[in-house]
């Protein structure tokens, strides 16, 4: 792909959410431990987490089982990456006093919900998730013809539903997974949100109303269910409120029966699309480990300098005396992220008039990136020296996560009818 085929312009470095979730509500997100985090993770995800933790009940976790779905043979790598990643999160300002931080595989309830959801997940839905075929194409050197890989989004659904998350911050590529999560929740509620014999009990309750009221109830229910007539729904609810001879339970049943469903056991989450600017890498493409164009969050100053000094520039600027065009230069993309208007103007006129050299142009960037990374790197080094503290943070987080997950699983087992007792 040629450089600047798609001139994506980061408008501002502010992070926005397209669909906001009310303050205090639960937000959940996971990250696969795929290696050292870099500036792309910081600008794309972590700064957003740090903001969200101030206003929401945030659960952030290491999706180590998800990493296994595509890298099942890389045991040591995954285990090393898990701790490195947690340290990077903390070093960037993710705060364990505000957010719950945990590791997926340490809350085994995720696996139980994944199993139960897999019973009702239609194969066609999974095969149609766009990331399924894309990933198989992209990782052709790996054998992804596995049961676990097909189930990747079912596991993700379990991650989300087990915490009753209202919002899930994700990148564009993950929106289809949140959509699948919503569909699985709806299907689960439809299948299991009813008490045994719900329909019979509802019909019996109708029989307890007077003949005229019963006829009216059926008529209104039909109008709502067949034609989506909201007025009919309102009238039917009012009718129920005025029925003196119905028990509370029967009245609740008939209210549920109106809309067709029963109880909501699993809540449908919202995808929160992160509008972070695309973080340009050292070659102008998106910063990504697979392109080898990253600056890591632990990069030493000297290496930051070296990497930026050797960045490619506008290829038309061969000699110092040749004028250049910032719009055709990956270095200028970094100025869009790191520099103020004055500096950018200085670059634009200096480049076009050959008034500045490329190294002059890169100098303020080197300094800006160094001063962004230095405190993160230093904090990470301090945490590396204190593994006990990191273990403690994750231990606490796993405990809190487990409490929530266990509550949900009790509800889920009972809804499915798995809470058998000897009769
Ligand atoms: N699939 C996500 C990714 O690759 C990681 C993930 C796993 C996740 N479970 C999740 C993200 C639950 C949000 C919510 O980025
Ligand atoms: Fe790129 Fe700056 Fe050199 Fe112009 S002066 S080509 S913007 S590095």
Short mmCIF file of C-alpha atoms and ligand atoms in Angstrom, two decimals:
data_model
loop_
_atom_site.label_atom_id
_atom_site.label_comp_id
_atom_site.label_asym_id
_atom_site.label_seq_id
_atom_site.Cartn_x
_atom_site.Cartn_y
_atom_site.Cartn_z
CA UNK A 1 0.00 0.00 0.00
CA UNK A 2 1.35 3.42 -0.92
CA UNK A 3 1.87 5.97 1.73
CA UNK A 4 -1.08 8.38 2.06
CA UNK A 5 -3.49 6.39 -0.07
CA UNK A 6 -6.06 7.27 2.53
CA UNK A 7 -5.27 10.61 4.07
CA UNK A 8 -6.80 10.02 7.47
CA UNK A 9 -6.54 13.19 9.44
CA UNK A 10 -6.51 12.95 13.20
CA UNK A 11 -8.77 15.90 14.03
CA UNK A 12 -8.02 16.14 17.70
CA UNK A 13 -6.38 14.00 20.30
CA UNK A 14 -9.51 14.03 22.40
CA UNK A 15 -11.17 10.71 22.99
CA UNK A 16 -14.90 10.56 22.45
CA UNK A 17 -17.52 7.92 22.79
CA UNK A 18 -20.15 7.65 20.13
CA UNK A 19 -22.74 6.13 22.40
CA UNK A 20 -22.38 7.14 25.94
CA UNK A 21 -23.20 5.03 28.91
CA UNK A 22 -24.43 6.82 32.05
CA UNK A 23 -21.96 7.69 34.78
CA UNK A 24 -21.39 4.94 37.28
CA UNK A 25 -22.51 2.18 34.95
CA UNK A 26 -20.27 -0.76 34.26
CA UNK A 27 -17.77 -0.69 31.44
CA UNK A 28 -15.72 -3.72 30.50
CA UNK A 29 -12.83 -4.20 28.14
CA UNK A 30 -10.17 -6.78 27.53
CA UNK A 31 -6.84 -6.84 25.75
CA UNK A 32 -5.00 -9.85 24.42
CA UNK A 33 -1.45 -10.22 25.73
CA UNK A 34 0.29 -10.14 22.38
CA UNK A 35 3.53 -8.41 23.28
CA UNK A 36 5.00 -5.15 24.50
CA UNK A 37 2.54 -2.29 24.35
CA UNK A 38 3.42 0.70 22.19
CA UNK A 39 2.27 4.25 21.56
CA UNK A 40 -0.57 2.94 19.40
CA UNK A 41 -2.07 1.17 22.43
CA UNK A 42 -1.52 4.23 24.56
CA UNK A 43 -3.22 6.71 22.23
CA UNK A 44 -5.83 4.27 20.96
CA UNK A 45 -6.95 2.46 24.11
CA UNK A 46 -5.19 3.18 27.37
CA UNK A 47 -5.79 6.92 27.55
CA UNK A 48 -9.45 6.17 27.01
CA UNK A 49 -9.42 3.64 29.88
CA UNK A 50 -7.74 6.17 32.15
CA UNK A 51 -10.51 8.66 31.40
CA UNK A 52 -13.34 6.16 31.76
CA UNK A 53 -12.17 4.90 35.14
CA UNK A 54 -12.92 8.35 36.59
CA UNK A 55 -16.62 8.17 35.79
CA UNK A 56 -17.56 4.51 35.39
CA UNK A 57 -17.33 1.17 37.15
CA UNK A 58 -14.56 -0.16 34.95
CA UNK A 59 -13.46 -3.78 34.62
CA UNK A 60 -10.31 -4.26 32.55
CA UNK A 61 -8.85 -7.68 31.98
CA UNK A 62 -6.11 -9.61 30.26
CA UNK A 63 -7.73 -11.87 27.67
CA UNK A 64 -5.15 -14.66 27.96
CA UNK A 65 -7.51 -17.40 26.78
CA UNK A 66 -8.26 -15.29 23.72
CA UNK A 67 -4.53 -15.15 23.01
CA UNK A 68 -4.46 -18.94 23.17
CA UNK A 69 -7.10 -19.24 20.46
CA UNK A 70 -4.57 -18.09 17.88
CA UNK A 71 -1.28 -18.85 19.62
CA UNK A 72 -1.96 -22.07 21.52
CA UNK A 73 1.65 -23.23 21.19
CA UNK A 74 3.20 -20.08 22.69
CA UNK A 75 2.87 -20.80 26.38
CA UNK A 76 5.90 -18.96 27.77
CA UNK A 77 5.33 -15.97 25.54
CA UNK A 78 1.79 -15.53 26.76
CA UNK A 79 2.70 -15.81 30.43
CA UNK A 80 5.48 -13.25 30.07
CA UNK A 81 3.23 -10.91 28.11
CA UNK A 82 0.49 -11.02 30.73
CA UNK A 83 2.63 -9.44 33.44
CA UNK A 84 4.36 -7.03 31.07
CA UNK A 85 0.99 -5.84 29.92
CA UNK A 86 -0.44 -5.35 33.39
CA UNK A 87 2.66 -3.34 34.28
CA UNK A 88 2.24 -1.20 31.16
CA UNK A 89 -1.41 -0.53 32.06
CA UNK A 90 -0.49 0.58 35.54
CA UNK A 91 2.42 2.66 34.28
CA UNK A 92 0.05 4.51 31.93
CA UNK A 93 -2.21 5.48 34.80
CA UNK A 94 -4.81 2.71 34.93
CA UNK A 95 -5.62 2.87 38.62
CA UNK A 96 -6.47 -0.26 40.60
CA UNK A 97 -8.31 1.86 43.18
CA UNK A 98 -10.71 3.07 40.51
CA UNK A 99 -10.90 0.08 38.17
CA UNK A 100 -11.01 -3.68 38.66
CA UNK A 101 -8.02 -5.30 36.92
CA UNK A 102 -7.93 -9.04 36.44
CA UNK A 103 -6.86 -11.98 34.30
CA UNK A 104 -9.51 -13.89 32.38
CA UNK A 105 -8.18 -17.38 33.10
CA UNK A 106 -8.21 -16.69 36.85
CA UNK A 107 -11.97 -16.24 36.79
CA UNK A 108 -12.92 -19.68 35.53
CA UNK A 109 -16.62 -18.76 35.50
CA UNK A 110 -15.97 -17.22 32.06
CA UNK A 111 -15.38 -20.75 30.79
CA UNK A 112 -18.64 -22.04 32.22
CA UNK A 113 -20.67 -19.27 30.62
CA UNK A 114 -18.78 -19.75 27.37
CA UNK A 115 -19.75 -23.43 27.41
CA UNK A 116 -23.40 -22.71 28.14
CA UNK A 117 -23.60 -19.99 25.49
CA UNK A 118 -21.97 -22.35 22.99
CA UNK A 119 -25.03 -24.62 23.33
CA UNK A 120 -27.27 -21.93 21.90
CA UNK A 121 -24.82 -20.20 19.51
CA UNK A 122 -25.90 -21.05 15.96
CA UNK A 123 -22.95 -22.12 13.80
CA UNK A 124 -24.10 -19.80 11.02
CA UNK A 125 -23.86 -16.77 13.29
CA UNK A 126 -20.26 -17.61 14.15
CA UNK A 127 -19.17 -18.39 10.62
CA UNK A 128 -20.60 -15.06 9.50
CA UNK A 129 -18.66 -12.92 12.00
CA UNK A 130 -16.39 -10.89 9.67
CA UNK A 131 -13.24 -11.31 11.79
CA UNK A 132 -13.50 -15.09 11.48
CA UNK A 133 -12.62 -15.39 7.80
CA UNK A 134 -10.38 -12.27 7.88
CA UNK A 135 -8.17 -13.68 10.61
CA UNK A 136 -7.90 -17.08 8.96
CA UNK A 137 -6.75 -15.26 5.80
CA UNK A 138 -4.33 -13.02 7.65
CA UNK A 139 -2.75 -15.69 9.84
CA UNK A 140 -2.40 -18.26 7.12
CA UNK A 141 0.74 -19.71 8.65
CA UNK A 142 -1.33 -20.78 11.71
CA UNK A 143 -3.82 -23.60 11.77
CA UNK A 144 -6.98 -21.87 12.88
CA UNK A 145 -9.34 -24.63 11.87
CA UNK A 146 -10.08 -25.21 15.53
CA UNK A 147 -13.23 -25.33 17.60
CA UNK A 148 -11.76 -22.74 19.96
CA UNK A 149 -11.07 -20.21 17.24
CA UNK A 150 -14.58 -20.43 15.85
CA UNK A 151 -15.79 -19.86 19.39
CA UNK A 152 -13.62 -16.76 19.92
CA UNK A 153 -16.58 -14.33 19.89
CA UNK A 154 -18.64 -16.66 22.10
CA UNK A 155 -15.90 -16.46 24.71
CA UNK A 156 -15.87 -12.70 24.30
CA UNK A 157 -19.65 -12.64 24.77
CA UNK A 158 -19.23 -14.59 28.00
CA UNK A 159 -16.60 -12.07 29.17
CA UNK A 160 -19.04 -9.23 28.63
CA UNK A 161 -22.30 -10.80 29.78
CA UNK A 162 -20.92 -12.31 32.96
CA UNK A 163 -20.34 -8.77 34.31
CA UNK A 164 -23.59 -7.32 32.98
CA UNK A 165 -21.49 -4.65 31.28
CA UNK A 166 -23.46 -1.70 29.92
CA UNK A 167 -20.67 -0.50 27.66
CA UNK A 168 -17.75 -2.11 25.87
CA UNK A 169 -15.10 0.24 24.46
CA UNK A 170 -13.76 -1.36 21.31
CA UNK A 171 -12.13 -0.56 18.03
CA UNK A 172 -14.06 -0.81 14.81
CA UNK A 173 -12.93 -4.38 14.15
CA UNK A 174 -14.60 -5.58 17.35
CA UNK A 175 -18.03 -4.04 16.88
CA UNK A 176 -19.34 -7.20 15.25
CA UNK A 177 -18.35 -9.16 18.36
CA UNK A 178 -20.40 -6.88 20.59
CA UNK A 179 -23.28 -7.24 18.14
CA UNK A 180 -23.03 -11.03 18.43
CA UNK A 181 -22.98 -10.64 22.21
CA UNK A 182 -26.26 -8.75 22.05
CA UNK A 183 -27.82 -11.41 19.87
CA UNK A 184 -26.68 -14.22 22.15
CA UNK A 185 -28.04 -12.38 25.19
CA UNK A 186 -31.38 -11.91 23.47
CA UNK A 187 -31.49 -15.55 22.45
CA UNK A 188 -30.56 -16.68 25.94
CA UNK A 189 -33.26 -14.52 27.52
CA UNK A 190 -35.78 -15.74 25.02
CA UNK A 191 -34.97 -19.38 25.71
CA UNK A 192 -34.33 -19.28 29.44
CA UNK A 193 -35.78 -16.05 30.75
CA UNK A 194 -39.09 -17.75 31.38
CA UNK A 195 -39.95 -19.80 34.41
CA UNK A 196 -40.90 -23.40 33.59
CA UNK A 197 -44.45 -23.50 32.26
CA UNK A 198 -44.50 -19.72 31.83
CA UNK A 199 -47.03 -19.80 29.03
CA UNK A 200 -49.43 -22.16 30.83
CA UNK A 201 -49.25 -20.04 33.96
CA UNK A 202 -49.88 -16.88 31.97
CA UNK A 203 -52.86 -18.46 30.23
CA UNK A 204 -54.25 -19.62 33.58
CA UNK A 205 -53.87 -16.08 34.91
CA UNK A 206 -55.86 -14.70 31.99
CA UNK A 207 -58.60 -17.09 32.99
CA UNK A 208 -58.70 -15.51 36.45
CA UNK A 209 -59.66 -12.14 35.01
CA UNK A 210 -63.28 -11.44 34.21
CA UNK A 211 -64.48 -12.57 30.78
CA UNK A 212 -64.61 -9.06 29.36
CA UNK A 213 -61.18 -8.08 30.73
CA UNK A 214 -59.68 -11.33 29.44
CA UNK A 215 -61.03 -10.68 25.95
CA UNK A 216 -59.68 -7.11 26.02
CA UNK A 217 -56.26 -8.30 27.27
CA UNK A 218 -55.94 -10.80 24.43
CA UNK A 219 -57.00 -8.23 21.88
CA UNK A 220 -54.48 -5.63 23.13
CA UNK A 221 -51.70 -8.21 23.34
CA UNK A 222 -52.38 -9.28 19.78
CA UNK A 223 -52.33 -5.67 18.56
CA UNK A 224 -49.01 -5.05 20.27
CA UNK A 225 -47.33 -8.27 19.21
CA UNK A 226 -48.56 -8.32 15.63
CA UNK A 227 -48.42 -4.64 14.82
CA UNK A 228 -46.12 -3.16 17.45
CA UNK A 229 -48.97 -0.94 18.62
CA UNK A 230 -47.51 0.87 21.64
CA UNK A 231 -50.82 2.41 22.59
CA UNK A 232 -52.28 -1.08 22.93
CA UNK A 233 -49.36 -1.99 25.19
CA UNK A 234 -50.06 1.00 27.43
CA UNK A 235 -53.77 0.21 27.61
CA UNK A 236 -53.06 -3.41 28.46
CA UNK A 237 -50.75 -2.39 31.30
CA UNK A 238 -53.40 -0.06 32.68
CA UNK A 239 -55.91 -2.87 32.42
CA UNK A 240 -53.67 -5.14 34.50
CA UNK A 241 -53.23 -2.51 37.19
CA UNK A 242 -57.00 -2.38 37.63
CA UNK A 243 -57.45 -6.13 38.05
CA UNK A 244 -58.24 -6.62 41.74
CA UNK A 245 -58.44 -10.40 41.61
CA UNK A 246 -54.94 -11.04 40.21
CA UNK A 247 -52.04 -11.91 42.54
CA UNK A 248 -48.85 -9.87 42.24
CA UNK A 249 -47.11 -12.85 40.62
CA UNK A 250 -49.90 -13.35 38.06
CA UNK A 251 -49.94 -9.67 37.28
CA UNK A 252 -46.16 -9.68 36.69
CA UNK A 253 -46.54 -12.77 34.49
CA UNK A 254 -49.17 -11.12 32.39
CA UNK A 255 -47.06 -7.99 32.06
CA UNK A 256 -44.17 -10.14 30.76
CA UNK A 257 -46.53 -12.15 28.55
CA UNK A 258 -47.66 -8.95 26.82
CA UNK A 259 -44.22 -8.38 25.38
CA UNK A 260 -43.67 -12.05 24.68
CA UNK A 261 -40.56 -12.51 26.80
CA UNK A 262 -39.90 -13.26 30.38
CA UNK A 263 -37.10 -12.06 32.58
CA UNK A 264 -33.86 -10.46 31.40
CA UNK A 265 -31.14 -12.75 32.72
CA UNK A 266 -28.30 -11.41 30.55
CA UNK A 267 -28.22 -7.68 29.76
CA UNK A 268 -27.40 -6.45 26.26
CA UNK A 269 -24.25 -4.27 26.14
CA UNK A 270 -23.52 -1.24 23.99
CA UNK A 271 -20.40 -1.02 21.83
CA UNK A 272 -18.57 2.22 22.58
CA UNK A 273 -16.58 3.11 19.52
CA UNK A 274 -13.33 4.79 20.41
CA UNK A 275 -12.66 7.79 18.19
CA UNK A 276 -8.99 8.05 18.93
CA UNK A 277 -6.90 9.39 16.08
CA UNK A 278 -5.09 6.74 14.12
CA UNK A 279 -1.64 6.54 15.61
CA UNK A 280 0.87 6.75 12.76
CA UNK A 281 3.84 4.43 12.95
CA UNK A 282 7.41 5.18 11.98
CA UNK A 283 6.72 4.44 8.31
CA UNK A 284 3.45 6.32 8.00
CA UNK A 285 1.29 3.21 8.21
CA UNK A 286 -0.79 2.59 11.32
CA UNK A 287 1.46 1.78 14.27
CA UNK A 288 1.37 -1.99 14.66
CA UNK A 289 3.66 -4.73 15.88
CA UNK A 290 3.19 -6.66 12.65
CA UNK A 291 4.58 -3.74 10.62
CA UNK A 292 7.62 -3.36 12.87
CA UNK A 293 7.02 0.40 13.01
CA UNK A 294 6.40 0.91 16.72
CA UNK A 295 7.80 2.87 19.62
CA UNK A 296 7.25 0.87 22.78
CA UNK A 297 6.09 2.30 26.08
CA UNK A 298 9.42 1.23 27.59
CA UNK A 299 11.62 2.55 24.78
CA UNK A 300 14.85 4.13 26.11
CA UNK A 301 15.53 7.76 25.11
CA UNK A 302 18.45 6.83 22.87
CA UNK A 303 16.35 4.38 20.90
CA UNK A 304 13.49 6.84 20.51
CA UNK A 305 16.00 9.28 19.07
CA UNK A 306 17.50 6.67 16.78
CA UNK A 307 14.10 5.48 15.52
CA UNK A 308 12.83 8.96 14.72
CA UNK A 309 16.13 10.10 13.15
CA UNK A 310 15.98 7.21 10.72
CA UNK A 311 12.32 7.67 9.79
CA UNK A 312 11.68 8.01 6.08
CA UNK A 313 10.73 11.52 4.91
CA UNK A 314 9.19 12.95 1.75
CA UNK A 315 11.09 10.92 -0.90
CA UNK A 316 11.29 14.03 -3.12
CA UNK A 317 13.55 15.69 -0.57
CA UNK A 318 16.82 14.03 -1.49
CA UNK A 319 19.16 16.87 -0.64
CA UNK A 320 18.89 19.43 2.13
CA UNK A 321 18.35 22.11 -0.55
CA UNK A 322 15.35 20.28 -2.11
CA UNK A 323 12.01 21.62 -0.94
CA UNK A 324 9.66 19.02 0.55
CA UNK A 325 5.95 18.52 1.09
CA UNK A 326 4.80 17.72 4.64
CA UNK A 327 1.59 16.14 3.33
CA UNK A 328 3.76 13.44 1.77
CA UNK A 329 5.87 12.84 4.86
CA UNK A 330 5.28 10.36 7.71
CA UNK A 331 7.19 12.66 10.05
CA UNK A 332 4.51 15.29 9.62
CA UNK A 333 1.87 12.77 10.70
CA UNK A 334 3.66 12.53 14.04
CA UNK A 335 3.69 16.33 14.26
CA UNK A 336 -0.09 16.18 13.97
CA UNK A 337 -0.20 14.11 17.13
CA UNK A 338 2.56 15.79 19.12
CA UNK A 339 3.04 19.38 18.00
CA UNK A 340 1.15 22.61 18.53
CA UNK A 341 0.00 24.87 15.69
CA UNK A 342 3.10 27.05 15.83
CA UNK A 343 5.46 24.13 15.47
CA UNK A 344 3.40 22.66 12.66
CA UNK A 345 3.47 25.99 10.83
CA UNK A 346 7.22 26.18 11.29
CA UNK A 347 7.50 22.71 9.74
CA UNK A 348 5.23 23.49 6.83
CA UNK A 349 6.95 26.67 5.74
CA UNK A 350 10.44 25.43 6.58
CA UNK A 351 9.94 22.20 4.65
CA UNK A 352 8.37 23.79 1.57
CA UNK A 353 11.07 26.44 1.35
CA UNK A 354 13.92 24.09 2.25
CA UNK A 355 14.54 26.47 5.13
CA UNK A 356 14.89 23.64 7.64
CA UNK A 357 16.50 20.25 7.34
CA UNK A 358 14.70 17.01 8.14
CA UNK A 359 16.74 16.51 11.28
CA UNK A 360 15.72 19.98 12.48
CA UNK A 361 12.15 19.00 11.80
CA UNK A 362 12.47 15.78 13.77
CA UNK A 363 14.11 17.36 16.80
CA UNK A 364 10.94 18.64 18.54
CA UNK A 365 9.27 15.28 17.90
CA UNK A 366 12.10 13.36 19.48
CA UNK A 367 11.74 15.52 22.55
CA UNK A 368 7.95 15.25 22.67
CA UNK A 369 7.97 11.46 22.38
CA UNK A 370 10.79 11.12 24.90
CA UNK A 371 8.93 13.21 27.43
CA UNK A 372 5.73 11.21 26.91
CA UNK A 373 7.44 7.84 27.25
CA UNK A 374 9.93 8.64 30.03
CA UNK A 375 7.47 8.74 32.96
CA UNK A 376 5.71 5.60 31.70
CA UNK A 377 9.01 3.76 31.34
CA UNK A 378 10.17 4.85 34.78
CA UNK A 379 6.91 3.81 36.42
CA UNK A 380 7.09 0.45 34.64
CA UNK A 381 10.64 -0.05 35.89
CA UNK A 382 9.54 0.67 39.45
CA UNK A 383 6.71 -1.85 39.14
CA UNK A 384 9.02 -4.47 37.65
CA UNK A 385 11.15 -4.11 40.74
CA UNK A 386 8.09 -4.80 42.91
CA UNK A 387 6.35 -7.88 41.48
CA UNK A 388 4.64 -8.51 44.80
CA UNK A 389 2.67 -5.29 44.45
CA UNK A 390 1.56 -6.22 40.94
CA UNK A 391 0.52 -9.70 42.08
CA UNK A 392 -1.48 -8.15 44.88
CA UNK A 393 -3.31 -5.75 42.56
CA UNK A 394 -4.26 -8.57 40.21
CA UNK A 395 -5.16 -10.87 43.10
CA UNK A 396 -7.58 -8.27 44.49
CA UNK A 397 -9.05 -7.57 41.07
CA UNK A 398 -9.58 -11.27 40.34
CA UNK A 399 -11.38 -11.62 43.67
CA UNK A 400 -13.73 -8.74 42.92
CA UNK A 401 -14.38 -9.99 39.40
CA UNK A 402 -15.06 -13.51 40.67
CA UNK A 403 -17.71 -12.25 43.11
CA UNK A 404 -19.66 -10.62 40.31
CA UNK A 405 -19.15 -13.54 37.92
CA UNK A 406 -20.34 -16.05 40.53
CA UNK A 407 -23.53 -14.09 41.15
CA UNK A 408 -24.30 -14.07 37.44
CA UNK A 409 -23.60 -17.78 37.13
CA UNK A 410 -26.04 -18.59 39.93
CA UNK A 411 -28.74 -16.74 37.97
CA UNK A 412 -27.72 -18.40 34.73
CA UNK A 413 -27.72 -21.93 36.16
CA UNK A 414 -31.08 -21.38 37.73
CA UNK A 415 -32.54 -19.94 34.53
CA UNK A 416 -31.37 -23.00 32.58
CA UNK A 417 -32.58 -25.31 35.32
CA UNK A 418 -29.15 -26.55 36.34
CA UNK A 419 -29.61 -25.80 40.03
CA UNK A 420 -30.99 -29.28 40.75
CA UNK A 421 -31.69 -30.33 44.30
CA UNK A 422 -32.56 -33.84 45.45
CA UNK A 423 -36.35 -34.11 45.58
N1 LIG B 1 -11.20 -9.53 21.20
C1 LIG B 1 -10.65 -8.36 21.85
C2 LIG B 1 -9.49 -7.84 21.00
O1 LIG B 1 -8.90 -8.58 20.27
C3 LIG B 1 -10.19 -8.66 23.25
C4 LIG B 1 -11.33 -9.04 24.13
C5 LIG B 1 -11.59 -10.27 24.64
C6 LIG B 1 -12.35 -8.17 24.59
N2 LIG B 1 -12.72 -10.25 25.42
C7 LIG B 1 -13.21 -8.96 25.41
C8 LIG B 1 -12.62 -6.82 24.39
C9 LIG B 1 -14.35 -8.42 26.00
C10 LIG B 1 -13.76 -6.28 24.98
C11 LIG B 1 -14.60 -7.08 25.78
O2 LIG B 1 -9.17 -6.68 21.10
FE1 LIG B 2 9.30 15.59 6.37
FE2 LIG B 2 9.99 17.49 8.03
FE3 LIG B 2 11.71 16.65 6.17
FE4 LIG B 2 9.59 18.05 5.48
S1 LIG B 2 11.26 18.73 6.76
S2 LIG B 2 10.33 16.19 4.51
S3 LIG B 2 8.07 17.33 6.95
S4 LIG B 2 10.91 15.47 7.90
#
